[in-house]
Amino acid sequence: MKISTKGEYGIRAMLYVAMHSEGEPVPSHEIAVNQGIPEPYLRQILAALARFQLIRSNRGPQGGHLLGRPAADISMHDILVALEGHTTSIDHILAQPCTIGVGPEHCAIREVFLDVKEAVENILCNLSLADLAKRQQEVCECKIEIPHDLPPERLHRPGRPLHVVSD
């Protein structure tokens, strides 16, 4: 799965608004400064999120940004689709014909990538912005360190059987 800077910044902006709005609009300058996002780029991202009604923007001296609907009703999937058009970069792989000589309906590689896509979609569809905000609060309050990558024991599971699909 690959998320562009636009997707990452959009998630960070949405999380910031979810955690800091408290019913009052959050100025884009505040979001930009606190999230390290260039403000002109942030405005473009917020406009894209507004087109999908994920964020509401008010202009003027008391203006700013609010969530377009409750955080519990906004999934990570919603945000990424609004900004990236998709959630995984696997679709282009799935669109390729299988040239192994057995045809696409019998391609084990395709099966693996479909499993990856399904797992990613399930996680993103079932994780709301409210869930993410709650977890972020816990991480900050308890000073939980999040690793930069999976530990080696979670990257490879020797002896794990392949999922077999039968007729």
GROMACS .gro file of C-alpha atoms in nm:
model
  167
    1MET     CA    1   0.000   0.000   0.000
    2LYS     CA    2   0.135   0.338  -0.091
    3ILE     CA    3  -0.008   0.663   0.039
    4SER     CA    4   0.101   0.989  -0.119
    5THR     CA    5   0.192   1.299   0.075
    6LYS     CA    6  -0.155   1.429  -0.008
    7GLY     CA    7  -0.317   1.128   0.160
    8GLU     CA    8  -0.089   1.145   0.462
    9TYR     CA    9  -0.141   1.520   0.509
   10GLY     CA   10  -0.516   1.475   0.467
   11ILE     CA   11  -0.531   1.212   0.739
   12ARG     CA   12  -0.318   1.428   0.969
   13ALA     CA   13  -0.536   1.734   0.905
   14MET     CA   14  -0.858   1.541   0.964
   15LEU     CA   15  -0.719   1.392   1.285
   16TYR     CA   16  -0.610   1.735   1.406
   17VAL     CA   17  -0.955   1.883   1.339
   18ALA     CA   18  -1.123   1.586   1.509
   19MET     CA   19  -0.909   1.631   1.819
   20HIS     CA   20  -0.906   2.012   1.841
   21SER     CA   21  -1.230   2.156   1.703
   22GLU     CA   22  -1.454   2.115   2.011
   23GLY     CA   23  -1.738   2.270   1.811
   24GLU     CA   24  -1.529   2.568   1.699
   25PRO     CA   25  -1.369   2.593   1.354
   26VAL     CA   26  -0.997   2.523   1.343
   27PRO     CA   27  -0.803   2.773   1.128
   28SER     CA   28  -0.598   2.624   0.845
   29HIS     CA   29  -0.292   2.813   0.968
   30GLU     CA   30  -0.317   2.632   1.304
   31ILE     CA   31  -0.346   2.294   1.132
   32ALA     CA   32  -0.054   2.373   0.901
   33VAL     CA   33   0.177   2.487   1.182
   34ASN     CA   34   0.093   2.202   1.418
   35GLN     CA   35   0.108   1.931   1.153
   36GLY     CA   36   0.402   2.063   0.949
   37ILE     CA   37   0.195   2.093   0.632
   38PRO     CA   38   0.259   2.379   0.387
   39GLU     CA   39  -0.050   2.597   0.416
   40PRO     CA   40  -0.118   2.644   0.041
   41TYR     CA   41  -0.105   2.266  -0.007
   42LEU     CA   42  -0.323   2.215   0.301
   43ARG     CA   43  -0.589   2.446   0.152
   44GLN     CA   44  -0.599   2.229  -0.162
   45ILE     CA   45  -0.633   1.915   0.049
   46LEU     CA   46  -0.910   2.067   0.262
   47ALA     CA   47  -1.095   2.172  -0.054
   48ALA     CA   48  -1.080   1.814  -0.183
   49LEU     CA   49  -1.206   1.682   0.151
   50ALA     CA   50  -1.487   1.940   0.140
   51ARG     CA   51  -1.597   1.813  -0.204
   52PHE     CA   52  -1.660   1.477  -0.036
   53GLN     CA   53  -1.830   1.649   0.259
   54LEU     CA   54  -1.569   1.518   0.501
   55ILE     CA   55  -1.483   1.871   0.613
   56ARG     CA   56  -1.676   2.199   0.628
   57SER     CA   57  -1.489   2.522   0.577
   58ASN     CA   58  -1.598   2.868   0.691
   59ARG     CA   59  -1.431   3.183   0.560
   60GLY     CA   60  -1.370   3.504   0.746
   61PRO     CA   61  -1.210   3.616   1.073
   62GLN     CA   62  -1.394   3.349   1.274
   63GLY     CA   63  -1.353   3.093   0.999
   64GLY     CA   64  -1.183   2.761   0.995
   65HIS     CA   65  -1.261   2.396   0.945
   66LEU     CA   66  -1.496   2.149   1.110
   67LEU     CA   67  -1.566   1.786   1.035
   68GLY     CA   68  -1.840   1.741   0.777
   69ARG     CA   69  -2.001   1.469   0.987
   70PRO     CA   70  -1.926   1.302   1.321
   71ALA     CA   71  -1.578   1.149   1.346
   72ALA     CA   72  -1.736   0.810   1.413
   73ASP     CA   73  -1.899   0.829   1.069
   74ILE     CA   74  -1.578   0.903   0.879
   75SER     CA   75  -1.358   0.605   0.799
   76MET     CA   76  -0.994   0.607   0.700
   77HIS     CA   77  -1.119   0.457   0.374
   78ASP     CA   78  -1.339   0.765   0.315
   79ILE     CA   79  -1.044   1.000   0.359
   80LEU     CA   80  -0.806   0.808   0.135
   81VAL     CA   81  -1.060   0.759  -0.143
   82ALA     CA   82  -1.140   1.132  -0.134
   83LEU     CA   83  -0.773   1.223  -0.170
   84GLU     CA   84  -0.613   0.933  -0.355
   85GLY     CA   85  -0.906   0.793  -0.555
   86HIS     CA   86  -0.830   0.447  -0.411
   87THR     CA   87  -0.687   0.287  -0.099
   88THR     CA   88  -0.428   0.051  -0.241
   89SER     CA   89  -0.195   0.066  -0.535
   90ILE     CA   90  -0.261  -0.301  -0.601
   91ASP     CA   91  -0.544  -0.238  -0.849
   92HIS     CA   92  -0.301  -0.179  -1.136
   93ILE     CA   93  -0.137  -0.516  -1.060
   94LEU     CA   94  -0.475  -0.690  -1.054
   95ALA     CA   95  -0.561  -0.535  -1.391
   96GLN     CA   96  -0.257  -0.697  -1.556
   97PRO     CA   97  -0.317  -1.025  -1.735
   98CYS     CA   98  -0.154  -1.329  -1.578
   99THR     CA   99   0.096  -1.461  -1.832
  100ILE     CA  100   0.215  -1.762  -1.641
  101GLY     CA  101   0.044  -1.985  -1.895
  102VAL     CA  102  -0.246  -2.090  -1.674
  103GLY     CA  103  -0.467  -1.784  -1.728
  104PRO     CA  104  -0.585  -1.520  -1.481
  105GLU     CA  105  -0.850  -1.742  -1.323
  106HIS     CA  106  -0.576  -1.978  -1.195
  107CYS     CA  107  -0.308  -1.728  -1.089
  108ALA     CA  108  -0.177  -1.771  -0.733
  109ILE     CA  109  -0.003  -1.432  -0.748
  110ARG     CA  110  -0.335  -1.263  -0.818
  111GLU     CA  111  -0.487  -1.448  -0.522
  112VAL     CA  112  -0.219  -1.313  -0.287
  113PHE     CA  113  -0.274  -0.954  -0.401
  114LEU     CA  114  -0.651  -0.993  -0.368
  115ASP     CA  115  -0.597  -1.109  -0.008
  116VAL     CA  116  -0.375  -0.805   0.057
  117LYS     CA  117  -0.634  -0.571  -0.093
  118GLU     CA  118  -0.913  -0.729   0.113
  119ALA     CA  119  -0.713  -0.698   0.437
  120VAL     CA  120  -0.627  -0.332   0.371
  121GLU     CA  121  -0.987  -0.247   0.276
  122ASN     CA  122  -1.123  -0.419   0.588
  123ILE     CA  123  -0.887  -0.230   0.817
  124LEU     CA  124  -0.950   0.109   0.656
  125CYS     CA  125  -1.328   0.067   0.633
  126ASN     CA  126  -1.355  -0.041   0.995
  127LEU     CA  127  -1.129   0.227   1.144
  128SER     CA  128  -1.311   0.553   1.205
  129LEU     CA  129  -1.161   0.894   1.259
  130ALA     CA  130  -1.305   0.875   1.613
  131ASP     CA  131  -1.116   0.547   1.671
  132LEU     CA  132  -0.795   0.704   1.545
  133ALA     CA  133  -0.843   1.015   1.762
  134LYS     CA  134  -0.905   0.799   2.069
  135ARG     CA  135  -0.594   0.594   1.999
  136GLN     CA  136  -0.387   0.908   1.940
  137GLN     CA  137  -0.503   1.042   2.276
  138GLU     CA  138  -0.395   0.715   2.445
  139VAL     CA  139  -0.060   0.717   2.267
  140CYS     CA  140   0.009   1.073   2.383
  141GLU     CA  141  -0.117   1.033   2.739
  142CYS     CA  142   0.064   0.704   2.801
  143LYS     CA  143   0.372   0.803   2.597
  144ILE     CA  144   0.344   0.486   2.389
  145GLU     CA  145   0.625   0.454   2.136
  146ILE     CA  146   0.514   0.334   1.795
  147PRO     CA  147   0.788   0.149   1.600
  148HIS     CA  148   0.889   0.264   1.253
  149ASP     CA  149   0.830  -0.082   1.107
  150LEU     CA  150   0.704  -0.424   1.206
  151PRO     CA  151   0.942  -0.618   1.427
  152PRO     CA  152   1.116  -0.904   1.243
  153GLU     CA  153   0.904  -1.171   1.414
  154ARG     CA  154   0.589  -1.015   1.262
  155LEU     CA  155   0.735  -0.974   0.912
  156HIS     CA  156   0.792  -1.340   0.836
  157ARG     CA  157   0.600  -1.637   0.966
  158PRO     CA  158   0.784  -1.951   0.854
  159GLY     CA  159   0.571  -2.255   0.789
  160ARG     CA  160   0.253  -2.054   0.742
  161PRO     CA  161   0.041  -2.245   0.492
  162LEU     CA  162  -0.095  -2.072   0.186
  163HIS     CA  163  -0.470  -2.008   0.168
  164VAL     CA  164  -0.611  -2.255  -0.084
  165VAL     CA  165  -0.922  -2.183  -0.289
  166SER     CA  166  -1.095  -2.488  -0.427
  167ASP     CA  167  -1.384  -2.538  -0.671
   0.00000   0.00000   0.00000
